[in-house]
Short mmCIF file of C-alpha atoms in Angstrom, two decimals:
data_model
loop_
_atom_site.label_atom_id
_atom_site.label_comp_id
_atom_site.label_asym_id
_atom_site.label_seq_id
_atom_site.Cartn_x
_atom_site.Cartn_y
_atom_site.Cartn_z
CA VAL A 1 -56.49 -8.12 -41.51
CA GLY A 2 -54.41 -10.52 -43.51
CA LYS A 3 -51.86 -7.93 -44.55
CA VAL A 4 -48.28 -9.17 -44.57
CA ILE A 5 -45.69 -6.87 -43.02
CA THR A 6 -41.94 -6.96 -42.59
CA LEU A 7 -40.21 -5.64 -39.49
CA ALA A 8 -36.76 -4.24 -40.15
CA THR A 9 -33.84 -5.07 -37.85
CA PRO A 10 -33.28 -2.06 -35.57
CA ALA A 11 -30.04 -0.10 -35.51
CA ALA A 12 -27.21 -1.71 -33.54
CA VAL A 13 -26.77 -0.76 -29.88
CA ALA A 14 -23.23 -1.07 -28.51
CA GLY A 15 -22.96 -3.86 -25.94
CA TYR A 16 -26.30 -5.44 -26.81
CA LYS A 17 -27.36 -8.15 -29.24
CA PHE A 18 -30.73 -7.96 -30.95
CA ASN A 19 -32.61 -11.24 -30.61
CA ASP A 20 -35.95 -10.74 -32.33
CA TRP A 21 -39.19 -8.85 -32.28
CA VAL A 22 -41.83 -9.80 -29.73
CA VAL A 23 -45.03 -9.20 -31.69
CA THR A 24 -48.67 -9.19 -30.58
CA GLY A 25 -51.61 -8.86 -32.98
CA ALA A 26 -49.81 -10.63 -35.83
CA THR A 27 -48.63 -14.11 -36.72
CA LYS A 28 -45.02 -14.76 -37.71
CA ASN A 29 -44.52 -16.56 -40.99
CA ALA A 30 -41.77 -19.01 -41.96
CA ASP A 31 -39.99 -16.36 -44.02
CA GLY A 32 -39.84 -13.92 -41.07
CA THR A 33 -42.73 -11.75 -42.18
CA TYR A 34 -45.90 -11.21 -40.13
CA THR A 35 -49.56 -11.55 -41.06
CA VAL A 36 -51.69 -8.90 -39.37
CA GLY A 37 -54.64 -10.08 -37.31
CA ALA A 38 -57.88 -8.33 -36.41
CA GLY A 39 -56.52 -5.97 -33.76
CA ASN A 40 -53.65 -3.56 -33.33
CA VAL A 41 -50.11 -4.82 -33.89
CA THR A 42 -47.42 -4.19 -31.27
CA ALA A 43 -43.76 -5.03 -31.81
CA VAL A 44 -41.19 -4.83 -29.00
CA GLY A 45 -37.55 -5.59 -29.62
CA SER A 46 -35.83 -8.26 -27.50
CA TRP A 47 -32.17 -7.58 -26.65
CA SER A 48 -29.45 -9.45 -24.72
CA ALA A 49 -26.60 -7.73 -22.90
CA GLU A 50 -23.19 -8.79 -24.15
CA SER A 51 -20.37 -9.84 -21.82
CA GLY A 52 -16.66 -9.13 -22.17
CA ILE A 53 -17.20 -5.38 -22.15
CA THR A 54 -14.20 -3.24 -21.23
CA TYR A 55 -14.35 -0.74 -18.36
CA LYS A 56 -11.64 1.10 -16.43
CA VAL A 57 -11.01 1.88 -12.77
CA LEU A 58 -8.81 4.85 -11.86
CA ARG A 59 -7.55 4.78 -8.29
CA TRP A 60 -6.94 7.98 -6.33
CA PHE A 61 -4.75 7.89 -3.21
CA GLU A 62 -4.70 10.46 -0.42
CA ILE A 63 -1.61 12.68 -0.60
CA ILE A 64 0.76 12.33 2.35
CA GLY A 65 0.14 15.12 4.83
CA LYS A 66 -2.90 16.47 2.98
CA ASP A 67 -6.17 15.18 4.38
CA GLY A 68 -8.92 14.89 1.80
CA GLN A 69 -6.64 15.62 -1.16
CA TYR A 70 -5.98 12.84 -3.65
CA ALA A 71 -3.64 12.09 -6.54
CA ALA A 72 -4.49 9.63 -9.30
CA GLU A 73 -2.36 6.75 -10.45
CA ALA A 74 -0.61 7.23 -13.77
CA GLU A 75 -2.87 4.71 -15.51
CA ALA A 76 -6.31 3.27 -14.92
CA ILE A 77 -6.78 -0.47 -14.43
CA THR A 78 -8.55 -2.07 -17.36
CA PHE A 79 -11.13 -4.83 -16.86
CA THR A 80 -12.53 -6.88 -19.72
CA ASP A 81 -15.20 -8.94 -17.96
CA GLY A 82 -17.99 -6.37 -17.81
CA VAL A 83 -21.60 -7.00 -18.81
CA ALA A 84 -23.44 -4.13 -20.49
CA GLY A 85 -26.05 -2.55 -18.28
CA GLN A 86 -24.81 -4.12 -15.05
CA ILE A 87 -23.01 -2.46 -12.13
CA ALA A 88 -19.23 -2.74 -12.37
CA THR A 89 -17.54 -4.92 -9.74
CA TYR A 90 -13.91 -4.74 -8.64
CA ASN A 91 -11.76 -5.31 -5.57
CA VAL A 92 -11.34 -2.10 -3.58
CA THR A 93 -8.84 -3.49 -1.05
CA VAL A 94 -5.38 -1.90 -1.17
CA PRO A 95 -2.78 -2.59 1.58
CA GLY A 96 -2.03 0.52 3.62
CA PHE A 97 -5.19 2.33 2.56
CA THR A 98 -8.85 2.53 3.55
CA TYR A 99 -11.54 2.66 0.88
CA ALA A 100 -13.19 6.09 0.94
CA LYS A 101 -15.66 6.41 -1.94
CA THR A 102 -16.47 5.64 -5.57
CA GLU A 103 -17.56 8.09 -8.24
CA PRO A 104 -20.05 7.45 -9.69
CA ALA A 105 -21.33 5.45 -6.72
CA ASP A 106 -23.08 2.76 -8.81
CA ALA A 107 -21.33 2.74 -12.14
CA ILE A 108 -23.36 1.05 -14.87
CA ILE A 109 -21.17 -0.47 -17.56
CA LYS A 110 -21.68 1.19 -20.91
CA GLY A 111 -21.84 -1.11 -23.89
CA ASP A 112 -19.33 0.96 -25.85
CA GLY A 113 -16.53 0.29 -23.36
CA THR A 114 -16.06 3.90 -22.24
CA THR A 115 -17.01 3.45 -18.58
CA LEU A 116 -14.50 5.05 -16.19
CA ILE A 117 -14.87 4.60 -12.43
CA ASN A 118 -12.93 6.71 -9.92
CA VAL A 119 -12.11 5.02 -6.60
CA TYR A 120 -10.68 7.04 -3.69
CA TYR A 121 -8.55 5.80 -0.79
CA ASP A 122 -7.47 7.36 2.52
CA ARG A 123 -4.07 6.53 3.97
CA LYS A 124 -3.83 4.43 7.08
CA THR A 125 -1.53 5.48 9.91
CA VAL A 126 0.99 3.26 11.64
CA ASP A 127 1.97 3.46 15.32
CA VAL A 128 5.66 4.27 15.75
CA THR A 129 7.48 3.98 19.09
CA ILE A 130 11.09 4.95 19.63
CA LEU A 131 12.60 3.72 22.87
CA GLY A 132 15.37 5.15 24.99
CA GLU A 133 17.36 3.66 27.83
CA ASP A 134 15.63 0.93 29.84
CA ASP A 135 13.18 0.46 26.96
CA LYS A 136 11.21 3.55 27.98
CA PRO A 137 9.43 5.35 25.09
CA ILE A 138 10.92 8.73 24.18
CA ILE A 139 8.76 9.18 21.05
CA GLU A 140 5.26 7.82 20.43
CA THR A 141 3.57 8.97 17.25
CA GLU A 142 1.54 7.94 14.20
CA VAL A 143 3.01 8.03 10.70
CA GLU A 144 1.07 7.76 7.45
CA PHE A 145 1.57 4.75 5.23
CA GLU A 146 4.46 5.33 2.76
CA ASP A 147 5.63 8.41 4.70
CA LYS A 148 9.16 8.53 6.12
CA ILE A 149 10.43 8.33 9.70
CA GLN A 150 13.44 10.56 10.22
CA LYS A 151 16.38 9.64 12.44
CA PRO A 152 16.03 11.01 15.97
CA GLU A 153 18.87 12.48 17.98
CA ASP A 154 21.21 9.81 19.26
CA PRO A 155 20.62 9.23 22.98
CA LYS A 156 23.29 9.88 25.56
CA PRO A 157 23.74 6.98 27.97
CA SER A 158 23.49 7.63 31.67
CA ASP A 159 26.17 5.00 32.35
CA GLU A 160 29.59 6.53 31.79
CA GLY A 161 30.97 3.14 30.84
CA THR A 162 28.79 2.77 27.74
CA LYS A 163 28.24 4.59 24.47
CA PHE A 164 25.47 4.68 21.88
CA ASP A 165 26.22 2.44 18.90
CA HIS A 166 23.16 2.22 16.58
CA TRP A 167 19.39 1.93 16.29
CA GLU A 168 17.65 -1.38 15.65
CA TYR A 169 14.18 -2.92 15.27
CA GLU A 170 12.72 -5.28 17.85
CA ASP A 171 14.04 -8.28 15.93
CA GLY A 172 17.59 -6.94 16.10
CA THR A 173 17.81 -5.72 12.50
CA PRO A 174 19.80 -2.45 12.24
CA VAL A 175 17.80 0.56 11.09
CA GLU A 176 18.65 2.36 7.86
CA TRP A 177 17.43 5.95 8.00
CA PRO A 178 15.11 7.38 6.92
CA ILE A 179 12.52 4.60 7.27
CA THR A 180 9.75 4.36 4.69
CA VAL A 181 6.56 2.96 6.23
CA GLU A 182 5.71 -0.01 4.01
CA SER A 183 3.63 -2.12 6.38
CA GLU A 184 0.53 -1.61 8.50
CA ASP A 185 2.23 -3.26 11.48
CA PRO A 186 3.37 -1.09 14.42
CA ILE A 187 7.04 -0.11 14.36
CA THR A 188 9.25 -0.12 17.45
CA ILE A 189 12.84 1.11 17.36
CA LYS A 190 15.35 0.91 20.18
CA PRO A 191 18.90 2.13 20.78
CA VAL A 192 21.85 -0.19 21.23
CA PHE A 193 24.53 0.74 23.75
CA VAL A 194 27.92 -0.94 23.91
CA PRO A 195 30.63 -0.78 26.59
CA ASN A 196 33.45 1.70 26.15
CA THR A 197 36.71 -0.03 25.29
CA TYR A 198 40.21 1.00 26.26
CA ARG A 199 43.58 -0.11 24.95
CA VAL A 200 46.11 -1.00 27.61
CA ASN A 201 49.73 -1.03 26.47
CA PHE A 202 52.51 -2.96 28.23
CA TYR A 203 55.99 -1.48 27.86
CA GLU A 204 59.45 -2.81 28.10
CA ALA A 205 61.97 -1.01 30.26
CA ALA A 206 63.23 0.79 27.19
CA GLY A 207 59.77 2.19 26.51
CA LYS A 208 58.85 -0.11 23.61
CA VAL A 209 55.36 -1.60 23.57
CA TYR A 210 55.68 -5.38 23.58
CA ALA A 211 52.02 -6.26 24.33
CA TYR A 212 48.59 -4.66 24.52
CA ASP A 213 45.01 -5.58 25.37
CA ASP A 214 41.65 -4.01 24.49
CA LEU A 215 39.45 -4.04 27.57
CA GLU A 216 35.90 -2.98 28.31
CA TYR A 217 35.00 -0.49 30.99
CA LYS A 218 35.62 -1.85 34.52
CA SER A 219 37.42 -4.91 33.20
CA THR A 220 40.34 -6.27 35.22
CA ILE A 221 43.80 -5.72 33.78
CA GLU A 222 45.67 -8.99 33.74
CA LYS A 223 49.43 -9.32 33.45
CA PRO A 224 50.31 -10.58 29.98
CA SER A 225 52.00 -13.94 29.67
CA GLY A 226 55.78 -14.04 29.68
CA VAL A 227 56.15 -11.14 32.10
CA PRO A 228 58.14 -12.04 35.24
#
């Protein structure tokens, strides 16, 4: 009783700030020492978690055509707003992918800034429809996000007066093959047929062409002007 003691500052702990000792059984003096009372003395350190701790998230994306197999991004994403001892938070939404899992599941941020969290994503699939004549589907399939759609065989028109010209999207934009799936929206592709055209030449008596006309299939041939 009455003995004066000094409590040393404990060793530093990364990510935490030492506040003070919480002491029972002794009275704290103005100079920071303690005077021991009649009973046992207990000293418990009080610490505060620091903010602004760095942690990293490494995203793994499912490999095209390989279910359950993942490849990591070249670099992890660095966050600098972590709080030591708390669970890391981050946005897991990525267009074209579905969140699969996190390892470790509940990542506690280490005070030394070495926390690494692995987040895994499965690829979404996109509905692809390729139409033929009369807007009837000739191909209906699902293609993984970021995979490619290869050019199908050009259709042969049933109408002898038309020919296949090109493929286009529903909005009329011509297709450039192969198509890389870059959106989660369904894709519909249709063929464009154009009438066959024919050149009609008009000859002079001597056999020289003096006029011509390019006409579509089943068009009416009109006599050119100036012909008696």
